[in-house]
CSV table of N, CA, C and O in Angstrom, one decimal:
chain,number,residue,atom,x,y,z
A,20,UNK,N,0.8,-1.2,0.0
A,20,UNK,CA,0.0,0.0,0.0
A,20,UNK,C,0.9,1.3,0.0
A,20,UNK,O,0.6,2.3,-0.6
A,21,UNK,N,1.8,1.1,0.7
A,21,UNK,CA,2.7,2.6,0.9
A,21,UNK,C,3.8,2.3,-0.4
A,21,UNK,O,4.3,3.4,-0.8
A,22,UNK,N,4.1,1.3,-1.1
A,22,UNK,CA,4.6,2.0,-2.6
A,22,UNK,C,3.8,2.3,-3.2
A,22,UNK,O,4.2,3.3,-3.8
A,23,UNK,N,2.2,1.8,-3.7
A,23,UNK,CA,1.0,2.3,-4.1
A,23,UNK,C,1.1,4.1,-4.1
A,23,UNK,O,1.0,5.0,-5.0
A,24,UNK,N,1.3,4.2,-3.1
A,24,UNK,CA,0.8,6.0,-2.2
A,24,UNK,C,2.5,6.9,-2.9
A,24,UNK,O,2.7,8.1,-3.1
A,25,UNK,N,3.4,5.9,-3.1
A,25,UNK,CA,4.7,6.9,-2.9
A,25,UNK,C,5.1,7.0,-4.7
A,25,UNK,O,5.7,8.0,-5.1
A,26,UNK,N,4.6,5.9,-5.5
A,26,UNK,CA,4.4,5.8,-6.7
A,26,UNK,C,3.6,6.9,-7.2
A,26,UNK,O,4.1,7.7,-8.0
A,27,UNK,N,2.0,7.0,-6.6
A,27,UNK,CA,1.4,7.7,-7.6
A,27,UNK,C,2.1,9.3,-6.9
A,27,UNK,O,2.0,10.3,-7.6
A,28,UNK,N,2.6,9.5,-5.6
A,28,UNK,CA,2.8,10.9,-5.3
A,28,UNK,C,4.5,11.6,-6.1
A,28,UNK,O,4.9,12.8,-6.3
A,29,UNK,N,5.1,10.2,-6.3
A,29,UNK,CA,6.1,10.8,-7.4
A,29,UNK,C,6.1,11.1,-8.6
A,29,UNK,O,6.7,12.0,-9.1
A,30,UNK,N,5.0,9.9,-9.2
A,30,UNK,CA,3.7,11.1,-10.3
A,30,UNK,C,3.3,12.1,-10.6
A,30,UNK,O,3.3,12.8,-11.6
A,31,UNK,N,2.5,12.2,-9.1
A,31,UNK,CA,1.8,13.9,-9.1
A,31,UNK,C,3.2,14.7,-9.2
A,31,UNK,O,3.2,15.6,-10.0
A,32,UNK,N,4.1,14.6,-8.7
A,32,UNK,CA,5.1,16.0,-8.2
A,32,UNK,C,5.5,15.8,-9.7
A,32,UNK,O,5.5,16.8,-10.4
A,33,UNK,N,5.9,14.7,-10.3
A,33,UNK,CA,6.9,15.0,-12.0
A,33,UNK,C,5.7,15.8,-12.6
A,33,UNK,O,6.0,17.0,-12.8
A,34,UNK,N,4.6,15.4,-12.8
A,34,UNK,CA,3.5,16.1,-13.5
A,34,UNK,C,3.7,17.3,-13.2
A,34,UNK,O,3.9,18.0,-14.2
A,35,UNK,N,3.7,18.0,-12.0
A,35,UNK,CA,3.5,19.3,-12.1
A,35,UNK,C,5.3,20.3,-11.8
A,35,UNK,O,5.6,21.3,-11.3
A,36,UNK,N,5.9,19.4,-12.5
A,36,UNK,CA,7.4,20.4,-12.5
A,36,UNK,C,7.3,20.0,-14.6
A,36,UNK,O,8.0,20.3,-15.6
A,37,UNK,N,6.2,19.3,-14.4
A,37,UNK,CA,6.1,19.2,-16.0
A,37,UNK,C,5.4,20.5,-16.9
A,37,UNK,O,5.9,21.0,-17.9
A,38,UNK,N,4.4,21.0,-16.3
A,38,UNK,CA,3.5,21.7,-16.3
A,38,UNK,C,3.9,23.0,-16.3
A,38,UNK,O,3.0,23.8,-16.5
A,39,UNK,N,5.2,23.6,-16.0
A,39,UNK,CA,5.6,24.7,-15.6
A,39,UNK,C,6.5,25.8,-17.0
A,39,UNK,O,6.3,27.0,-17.3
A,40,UNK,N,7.3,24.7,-17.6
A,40,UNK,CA,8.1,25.2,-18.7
A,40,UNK,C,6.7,25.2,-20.1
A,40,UNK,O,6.7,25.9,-21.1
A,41,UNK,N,5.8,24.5,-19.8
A,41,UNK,CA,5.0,24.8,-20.5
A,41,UNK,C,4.0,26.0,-20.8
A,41,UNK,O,3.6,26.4,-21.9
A,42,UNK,N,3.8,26.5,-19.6
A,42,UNK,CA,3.4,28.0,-19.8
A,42,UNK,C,4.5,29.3,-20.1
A,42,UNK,O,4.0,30.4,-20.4
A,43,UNK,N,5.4,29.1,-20.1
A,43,UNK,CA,6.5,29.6,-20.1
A,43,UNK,C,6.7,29.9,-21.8
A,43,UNK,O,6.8,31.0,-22.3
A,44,UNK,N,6.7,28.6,-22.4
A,44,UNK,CA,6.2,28.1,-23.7
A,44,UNK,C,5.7,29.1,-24.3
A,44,UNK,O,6.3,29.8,-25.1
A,45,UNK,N,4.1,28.9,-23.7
A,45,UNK,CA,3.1,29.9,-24.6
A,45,UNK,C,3.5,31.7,-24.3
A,45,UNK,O,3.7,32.6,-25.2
A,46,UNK,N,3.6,31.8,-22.9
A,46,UNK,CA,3.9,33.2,-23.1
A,46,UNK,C,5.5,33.6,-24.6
A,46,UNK,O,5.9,34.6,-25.2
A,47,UNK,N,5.8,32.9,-24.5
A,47,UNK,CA,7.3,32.9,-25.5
A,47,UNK,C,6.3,32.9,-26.7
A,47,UNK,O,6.4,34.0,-27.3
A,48,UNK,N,5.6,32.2,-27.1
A,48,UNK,CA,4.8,32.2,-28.6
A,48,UNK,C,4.2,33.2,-28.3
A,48,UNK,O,3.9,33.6,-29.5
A,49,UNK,N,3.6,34.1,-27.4
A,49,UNK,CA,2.9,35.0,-27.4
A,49,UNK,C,3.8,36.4,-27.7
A,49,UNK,O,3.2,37.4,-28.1
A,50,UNK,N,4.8,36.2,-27.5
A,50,UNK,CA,5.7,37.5,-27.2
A,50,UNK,C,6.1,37.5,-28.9
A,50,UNK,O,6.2,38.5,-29.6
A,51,UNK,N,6.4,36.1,-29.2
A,51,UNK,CA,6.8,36.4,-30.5
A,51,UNK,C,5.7,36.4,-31.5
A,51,UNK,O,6.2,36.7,-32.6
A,52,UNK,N,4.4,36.3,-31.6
A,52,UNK,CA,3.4,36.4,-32.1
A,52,UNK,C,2.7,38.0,-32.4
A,52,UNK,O,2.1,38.4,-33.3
A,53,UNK,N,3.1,38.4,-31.4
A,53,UNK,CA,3.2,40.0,-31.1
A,53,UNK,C,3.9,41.1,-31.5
A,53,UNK,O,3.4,42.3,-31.5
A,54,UNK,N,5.2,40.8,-31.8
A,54,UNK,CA,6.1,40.8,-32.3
A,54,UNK,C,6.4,40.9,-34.1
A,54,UNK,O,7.0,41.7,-34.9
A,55,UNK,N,5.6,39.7,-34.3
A,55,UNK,CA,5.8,39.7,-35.9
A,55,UNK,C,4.7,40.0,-35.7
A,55,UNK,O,4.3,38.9,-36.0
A,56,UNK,N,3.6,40.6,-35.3
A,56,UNK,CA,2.2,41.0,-35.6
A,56,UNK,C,2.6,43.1,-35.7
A,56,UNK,O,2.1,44.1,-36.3
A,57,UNK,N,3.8,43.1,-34.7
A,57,UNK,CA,3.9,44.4,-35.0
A,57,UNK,C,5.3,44.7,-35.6
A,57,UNK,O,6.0,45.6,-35.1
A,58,UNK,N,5.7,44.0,-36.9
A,58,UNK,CA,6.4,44.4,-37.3
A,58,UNK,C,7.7,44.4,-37.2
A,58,UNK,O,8.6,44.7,-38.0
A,59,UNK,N,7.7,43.9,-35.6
A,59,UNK,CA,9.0,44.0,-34.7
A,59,UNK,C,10.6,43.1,-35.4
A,59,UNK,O,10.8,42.2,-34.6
A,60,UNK,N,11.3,43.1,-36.0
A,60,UNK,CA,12.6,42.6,-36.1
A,60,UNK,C,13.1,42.1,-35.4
A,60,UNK,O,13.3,40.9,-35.2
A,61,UNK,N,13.5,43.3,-34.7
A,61,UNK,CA,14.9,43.2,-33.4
A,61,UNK,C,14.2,43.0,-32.6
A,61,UNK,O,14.8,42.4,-31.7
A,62,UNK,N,12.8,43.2,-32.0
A,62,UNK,CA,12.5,42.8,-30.9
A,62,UNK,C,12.4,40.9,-30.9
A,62,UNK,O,12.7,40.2,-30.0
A,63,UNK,N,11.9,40.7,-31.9
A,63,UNK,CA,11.9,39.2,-32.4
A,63,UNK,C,13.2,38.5,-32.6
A,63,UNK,O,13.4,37.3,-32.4
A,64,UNK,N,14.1,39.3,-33.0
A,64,UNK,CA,15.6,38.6,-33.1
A,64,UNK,C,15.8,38.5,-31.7
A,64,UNK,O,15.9,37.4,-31.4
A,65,UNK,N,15.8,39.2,-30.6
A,65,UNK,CA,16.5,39.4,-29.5
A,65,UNK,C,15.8,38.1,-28.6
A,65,UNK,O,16.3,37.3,-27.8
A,66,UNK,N,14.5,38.2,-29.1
A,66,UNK,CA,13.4,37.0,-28.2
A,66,UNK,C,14.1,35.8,-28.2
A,66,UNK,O,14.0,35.0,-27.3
A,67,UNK,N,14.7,35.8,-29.4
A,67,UNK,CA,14.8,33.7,-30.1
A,67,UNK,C,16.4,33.5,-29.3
A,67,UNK,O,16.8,32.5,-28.7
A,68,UNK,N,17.5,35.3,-29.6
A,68,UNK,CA,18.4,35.2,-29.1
A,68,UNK,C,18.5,34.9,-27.7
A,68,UNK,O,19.5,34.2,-27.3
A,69,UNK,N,17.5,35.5,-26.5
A,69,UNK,CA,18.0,35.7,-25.4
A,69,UNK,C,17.4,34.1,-24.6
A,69,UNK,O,17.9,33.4,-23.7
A,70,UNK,N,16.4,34.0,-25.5
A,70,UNK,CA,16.0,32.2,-25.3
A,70,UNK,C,16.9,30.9,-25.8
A,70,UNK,O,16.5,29.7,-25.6
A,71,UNK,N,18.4,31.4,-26.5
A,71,UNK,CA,18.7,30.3,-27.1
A,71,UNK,C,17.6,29.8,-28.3
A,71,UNK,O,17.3,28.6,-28.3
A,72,UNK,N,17.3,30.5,-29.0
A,72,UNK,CA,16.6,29.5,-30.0
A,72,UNK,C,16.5,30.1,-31.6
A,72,UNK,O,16.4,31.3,-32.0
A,73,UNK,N,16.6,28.5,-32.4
A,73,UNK,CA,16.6,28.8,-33.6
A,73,UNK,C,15.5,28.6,-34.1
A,73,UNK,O,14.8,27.6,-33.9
A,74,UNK,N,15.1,29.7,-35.0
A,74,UNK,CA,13.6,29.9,-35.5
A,74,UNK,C,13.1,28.2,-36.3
A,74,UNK,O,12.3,27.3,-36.2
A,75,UNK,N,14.1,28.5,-36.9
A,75,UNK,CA,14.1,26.5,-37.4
A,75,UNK,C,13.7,25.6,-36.7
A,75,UNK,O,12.9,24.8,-37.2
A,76,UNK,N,14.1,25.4,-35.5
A,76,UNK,CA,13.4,24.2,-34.5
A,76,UNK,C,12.1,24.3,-34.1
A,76,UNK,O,11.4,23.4,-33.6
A,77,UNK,N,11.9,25.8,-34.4
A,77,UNK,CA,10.5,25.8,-33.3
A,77,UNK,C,9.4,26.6,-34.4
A,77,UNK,O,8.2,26.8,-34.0
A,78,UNK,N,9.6,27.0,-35.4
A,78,UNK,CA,8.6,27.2,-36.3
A,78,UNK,C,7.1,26.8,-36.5
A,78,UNK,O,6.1,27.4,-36.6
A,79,UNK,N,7.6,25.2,-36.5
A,79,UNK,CA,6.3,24.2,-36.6
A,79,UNK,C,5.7,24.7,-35.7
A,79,UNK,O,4.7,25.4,-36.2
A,80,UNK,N,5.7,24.8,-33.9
A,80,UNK,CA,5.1,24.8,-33.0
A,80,UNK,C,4.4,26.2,-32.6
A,80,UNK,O,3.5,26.3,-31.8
A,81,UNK,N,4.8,27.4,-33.4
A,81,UNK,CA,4.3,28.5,-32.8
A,81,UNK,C,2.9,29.3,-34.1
A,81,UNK,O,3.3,30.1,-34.9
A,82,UNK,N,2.0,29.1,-34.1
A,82,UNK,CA,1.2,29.6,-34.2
A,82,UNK,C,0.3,30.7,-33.4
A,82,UNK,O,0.0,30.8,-32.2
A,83,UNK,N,-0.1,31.7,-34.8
A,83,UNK,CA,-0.5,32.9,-33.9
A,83,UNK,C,-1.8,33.3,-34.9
A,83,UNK,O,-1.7,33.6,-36.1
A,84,UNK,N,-2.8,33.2,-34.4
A,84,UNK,CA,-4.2,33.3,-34.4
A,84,UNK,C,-4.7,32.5,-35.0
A,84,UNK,O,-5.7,33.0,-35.5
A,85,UNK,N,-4.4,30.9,-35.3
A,85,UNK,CA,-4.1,30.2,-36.0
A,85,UNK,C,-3.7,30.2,-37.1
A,85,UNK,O,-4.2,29.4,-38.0
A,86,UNK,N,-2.8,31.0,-37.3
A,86,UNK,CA,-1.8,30.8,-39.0
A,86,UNK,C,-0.3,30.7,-38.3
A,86,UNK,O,0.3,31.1,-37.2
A,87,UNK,N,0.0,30.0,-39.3
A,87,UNK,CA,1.6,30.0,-39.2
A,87,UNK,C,2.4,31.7,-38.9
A,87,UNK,O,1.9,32.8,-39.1
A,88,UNK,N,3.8,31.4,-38.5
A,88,UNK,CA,4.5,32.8,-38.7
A,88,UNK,C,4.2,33.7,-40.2
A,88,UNK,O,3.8,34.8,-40.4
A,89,UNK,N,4.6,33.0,-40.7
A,89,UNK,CA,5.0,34.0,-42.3
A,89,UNK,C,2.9,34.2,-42.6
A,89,UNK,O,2.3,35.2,-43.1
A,90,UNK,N,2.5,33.2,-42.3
A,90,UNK,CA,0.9,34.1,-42.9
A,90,UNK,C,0.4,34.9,-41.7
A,90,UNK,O,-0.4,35.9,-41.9
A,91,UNK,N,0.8,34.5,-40.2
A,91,UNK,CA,0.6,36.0,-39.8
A,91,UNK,C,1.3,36.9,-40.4
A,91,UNK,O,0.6,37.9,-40.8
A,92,UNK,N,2.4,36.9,-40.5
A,92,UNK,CA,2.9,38.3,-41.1
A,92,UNK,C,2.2,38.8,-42.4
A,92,UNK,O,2.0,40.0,-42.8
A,93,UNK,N,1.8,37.8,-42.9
A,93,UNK,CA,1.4,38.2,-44.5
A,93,UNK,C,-0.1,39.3,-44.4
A,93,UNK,O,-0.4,40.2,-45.0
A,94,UNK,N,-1.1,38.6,-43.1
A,94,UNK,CA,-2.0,39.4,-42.4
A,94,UNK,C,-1.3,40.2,-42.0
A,94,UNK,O,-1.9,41.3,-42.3
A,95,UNK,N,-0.3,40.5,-41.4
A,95,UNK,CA,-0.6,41.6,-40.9
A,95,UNK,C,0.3,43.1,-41.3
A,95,UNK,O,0.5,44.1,-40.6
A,96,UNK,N,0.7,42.8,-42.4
A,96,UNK,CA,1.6,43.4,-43.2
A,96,UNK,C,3.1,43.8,-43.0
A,96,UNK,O,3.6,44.8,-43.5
A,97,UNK,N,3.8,42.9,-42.1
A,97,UNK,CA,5.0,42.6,-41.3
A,97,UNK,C,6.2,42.6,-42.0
A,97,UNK,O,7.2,42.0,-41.6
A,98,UNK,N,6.2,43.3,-43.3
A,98,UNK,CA,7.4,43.2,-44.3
A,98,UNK,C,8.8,42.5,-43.5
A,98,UNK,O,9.0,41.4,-43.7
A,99,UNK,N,9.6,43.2,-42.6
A,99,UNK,CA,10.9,42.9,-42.5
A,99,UNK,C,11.2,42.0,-41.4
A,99,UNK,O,12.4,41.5,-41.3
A,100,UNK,N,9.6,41.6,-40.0
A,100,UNK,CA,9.6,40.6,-39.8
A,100,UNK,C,9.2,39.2,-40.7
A,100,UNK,O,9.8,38.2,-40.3
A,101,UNK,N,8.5,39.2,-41.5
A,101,UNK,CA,8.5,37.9,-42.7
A,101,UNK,C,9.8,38.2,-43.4
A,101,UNK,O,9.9,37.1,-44.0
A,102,UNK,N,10.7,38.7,-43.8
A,102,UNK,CA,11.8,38.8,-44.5
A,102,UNK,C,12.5,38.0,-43.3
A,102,UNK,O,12.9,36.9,-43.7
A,103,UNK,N,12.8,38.4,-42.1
A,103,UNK,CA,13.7,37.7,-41.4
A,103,UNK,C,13.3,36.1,-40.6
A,103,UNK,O,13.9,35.2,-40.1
A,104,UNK,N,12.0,36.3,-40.8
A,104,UNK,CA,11.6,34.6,-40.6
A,104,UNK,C,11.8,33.7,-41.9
A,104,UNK,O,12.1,32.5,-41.6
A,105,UNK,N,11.6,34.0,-43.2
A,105,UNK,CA,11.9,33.4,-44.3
A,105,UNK,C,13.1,33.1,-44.4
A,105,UNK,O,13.5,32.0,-44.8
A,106,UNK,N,14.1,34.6,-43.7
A,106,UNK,CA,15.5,34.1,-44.2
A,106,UNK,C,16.2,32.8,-42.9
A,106,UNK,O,17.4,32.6,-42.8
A,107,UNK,N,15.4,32.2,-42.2
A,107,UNK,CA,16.0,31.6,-41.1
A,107,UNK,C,15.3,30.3,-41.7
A,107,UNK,O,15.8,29.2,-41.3
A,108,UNK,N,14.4,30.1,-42.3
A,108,UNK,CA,13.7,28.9,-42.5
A,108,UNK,C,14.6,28.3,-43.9
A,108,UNK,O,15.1,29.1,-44.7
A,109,UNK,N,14.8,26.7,-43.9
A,109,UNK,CA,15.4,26.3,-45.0
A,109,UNK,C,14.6,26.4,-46.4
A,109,UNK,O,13.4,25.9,-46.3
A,110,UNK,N,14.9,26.9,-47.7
A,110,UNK,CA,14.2,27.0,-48.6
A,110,UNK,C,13.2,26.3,-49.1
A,110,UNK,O,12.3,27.0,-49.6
A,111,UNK,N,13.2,24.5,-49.0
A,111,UNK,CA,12.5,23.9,-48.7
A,111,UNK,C,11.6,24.0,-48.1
A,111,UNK,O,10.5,23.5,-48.4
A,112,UNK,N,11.9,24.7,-47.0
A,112,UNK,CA,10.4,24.6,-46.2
A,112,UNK,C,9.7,25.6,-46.3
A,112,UNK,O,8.5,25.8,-45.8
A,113,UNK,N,10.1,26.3,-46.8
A,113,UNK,CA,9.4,27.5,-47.0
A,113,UNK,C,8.3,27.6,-48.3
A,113,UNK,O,7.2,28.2,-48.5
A,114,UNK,N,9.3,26.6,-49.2
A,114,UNK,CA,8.2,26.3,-50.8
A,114,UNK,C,7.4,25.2,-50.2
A,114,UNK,O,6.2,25.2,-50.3
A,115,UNK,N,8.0,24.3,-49.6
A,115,UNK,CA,6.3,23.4,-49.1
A,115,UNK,C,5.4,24.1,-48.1
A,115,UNK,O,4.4,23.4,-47.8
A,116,UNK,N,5.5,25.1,-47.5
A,116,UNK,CA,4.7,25.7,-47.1
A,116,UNK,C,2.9,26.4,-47.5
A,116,UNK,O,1.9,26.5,-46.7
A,117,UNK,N,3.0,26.6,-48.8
A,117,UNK,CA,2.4,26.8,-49.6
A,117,UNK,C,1.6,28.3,-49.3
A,117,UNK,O,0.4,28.6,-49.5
A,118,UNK,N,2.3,29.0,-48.8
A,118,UNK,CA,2.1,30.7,-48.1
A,118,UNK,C,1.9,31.3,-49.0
A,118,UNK,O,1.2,32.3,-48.9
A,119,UNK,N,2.6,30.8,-50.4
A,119,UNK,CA,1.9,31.7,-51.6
A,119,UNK,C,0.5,31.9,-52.0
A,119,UNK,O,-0.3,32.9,-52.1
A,120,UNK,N,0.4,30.3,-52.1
A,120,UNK,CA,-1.1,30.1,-52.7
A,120,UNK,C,-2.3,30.6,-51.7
A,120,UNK,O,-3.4,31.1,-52.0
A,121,UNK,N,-1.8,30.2,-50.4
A,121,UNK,CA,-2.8,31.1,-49.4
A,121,UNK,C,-2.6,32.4,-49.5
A,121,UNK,O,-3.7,32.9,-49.5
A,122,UNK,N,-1.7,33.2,-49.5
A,122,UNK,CA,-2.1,34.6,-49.5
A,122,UNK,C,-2.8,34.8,-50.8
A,122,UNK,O,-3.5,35.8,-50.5
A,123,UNK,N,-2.9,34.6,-51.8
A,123,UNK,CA,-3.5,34.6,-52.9
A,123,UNK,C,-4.6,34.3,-53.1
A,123,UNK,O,-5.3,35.0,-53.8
A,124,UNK,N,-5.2,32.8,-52.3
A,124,UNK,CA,-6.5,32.8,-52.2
A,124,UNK,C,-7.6,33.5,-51.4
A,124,UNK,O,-8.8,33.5,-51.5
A,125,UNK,N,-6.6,34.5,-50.3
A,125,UNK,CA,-7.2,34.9,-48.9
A,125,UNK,C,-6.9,36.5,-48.9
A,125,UNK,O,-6.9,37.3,-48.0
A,126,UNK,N,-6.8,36.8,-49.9
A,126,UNK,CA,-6.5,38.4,-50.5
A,126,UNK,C,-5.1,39.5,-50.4
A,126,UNK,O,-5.1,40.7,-50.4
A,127,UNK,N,-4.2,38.7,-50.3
A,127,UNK,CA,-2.9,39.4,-49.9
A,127,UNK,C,-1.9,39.3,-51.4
A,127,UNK,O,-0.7,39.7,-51.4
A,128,UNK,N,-2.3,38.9,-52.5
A,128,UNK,CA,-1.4,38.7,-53.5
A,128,UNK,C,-0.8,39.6,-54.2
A,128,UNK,O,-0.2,39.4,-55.2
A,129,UNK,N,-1.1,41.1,-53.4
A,129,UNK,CA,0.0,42.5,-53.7
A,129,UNK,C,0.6,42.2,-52.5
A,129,UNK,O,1.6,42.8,-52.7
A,130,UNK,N,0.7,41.5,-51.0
A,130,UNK,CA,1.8,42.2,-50.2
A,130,UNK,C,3.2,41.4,-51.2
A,130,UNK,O,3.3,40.6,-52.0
A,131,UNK,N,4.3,42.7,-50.3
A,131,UNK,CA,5.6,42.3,-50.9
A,131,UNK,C,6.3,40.9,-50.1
A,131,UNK,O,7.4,40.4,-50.3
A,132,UNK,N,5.5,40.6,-49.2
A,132,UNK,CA,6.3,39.3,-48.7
A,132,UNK,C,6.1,38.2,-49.6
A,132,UNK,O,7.0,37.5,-49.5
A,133,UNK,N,5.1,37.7,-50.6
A,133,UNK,CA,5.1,37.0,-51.7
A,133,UNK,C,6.7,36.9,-52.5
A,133,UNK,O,7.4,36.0,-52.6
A,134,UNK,N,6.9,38.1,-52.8
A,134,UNK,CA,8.3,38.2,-53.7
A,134,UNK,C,9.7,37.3,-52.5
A,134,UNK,O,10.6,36.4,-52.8
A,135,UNK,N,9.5,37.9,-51.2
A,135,UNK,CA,10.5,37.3,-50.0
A,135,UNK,C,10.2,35.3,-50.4
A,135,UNK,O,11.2,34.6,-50.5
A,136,UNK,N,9.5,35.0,-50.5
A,136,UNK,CA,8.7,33.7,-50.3
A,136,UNK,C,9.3,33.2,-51.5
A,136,UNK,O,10.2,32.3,-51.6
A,137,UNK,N,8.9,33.7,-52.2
A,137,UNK,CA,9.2,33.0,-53.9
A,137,UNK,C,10.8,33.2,-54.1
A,137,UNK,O,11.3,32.2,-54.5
A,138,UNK,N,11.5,34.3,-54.0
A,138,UNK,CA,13.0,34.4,-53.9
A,138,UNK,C,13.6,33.3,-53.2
A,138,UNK,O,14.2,32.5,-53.9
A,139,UNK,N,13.3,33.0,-51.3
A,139,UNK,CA,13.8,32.2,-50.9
A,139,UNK,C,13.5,30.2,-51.3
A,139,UNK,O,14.3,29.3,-51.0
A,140,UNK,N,12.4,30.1,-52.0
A,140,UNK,CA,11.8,28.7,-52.2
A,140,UNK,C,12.9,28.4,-53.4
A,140,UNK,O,13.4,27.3,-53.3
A,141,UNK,N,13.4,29.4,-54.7
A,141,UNK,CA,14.0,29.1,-55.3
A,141,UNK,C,15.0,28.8,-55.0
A,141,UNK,O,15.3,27.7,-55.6
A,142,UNK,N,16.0,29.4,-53.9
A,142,UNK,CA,17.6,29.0,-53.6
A,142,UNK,C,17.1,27.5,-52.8
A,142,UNK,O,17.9,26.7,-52.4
């Protein structure tokens, strides 16, 4: 009975030192969400810098109002923050992305981050 009790209570305590870097997490997607929503460069370079982090690793994971980075930016007309998230993403992934065809079908096919998108998919 008392490994029963010391089992599930070493459970509960991992669970909730689990729980903690995870909020941590979202305010970090939030800051950078905010960020390329206003435009911000250096405040977004300095975010990923002072976190240790390469936009490459964590791309997949951060969504912001549910669009990816580069189509929030593409909403929200973030020229030199989508310039500097393009240029950190591998070209590849940037052409399987398919950011073109969405901004195009969702009304953005004058912003100038199209041209960033299509430059980078080619190299």
């Amino acid at each position: 009975m008392n490994i029963k009790f010391a089992a599930l209570a070493a459970a509960f305590v991992a669970s909730s030192f689990v729980s903690t870097p995870v909020l941590a997490d979202d305010q970090l997607a939030l800051s950078i969400c905010s960020y390329v929503a206003a435009d911000n460069k250096n405040s977004l370079r300095k975010t990923l810098s002072d976190n240790r982090l390469r936009l490459r690793n964590v791309y997949e994971g951060i969504v912001c109002d549910g669009l990816p980075l580069v189509r929030h930016a593409i909403k929200n007309n973030a020229v030199d923050a989508a310039g500097f998230i393009i240029s950190q993403l591998p070209g590849s992934q940037v052409a399987a992305a398919g950011d073109v065809e969405w901004a195009q079908s969702n009304g953005f096919a004058a912003s100038p981050i199209i041209g960033a998108i299509k430059e980078r998919s080619a190299s």
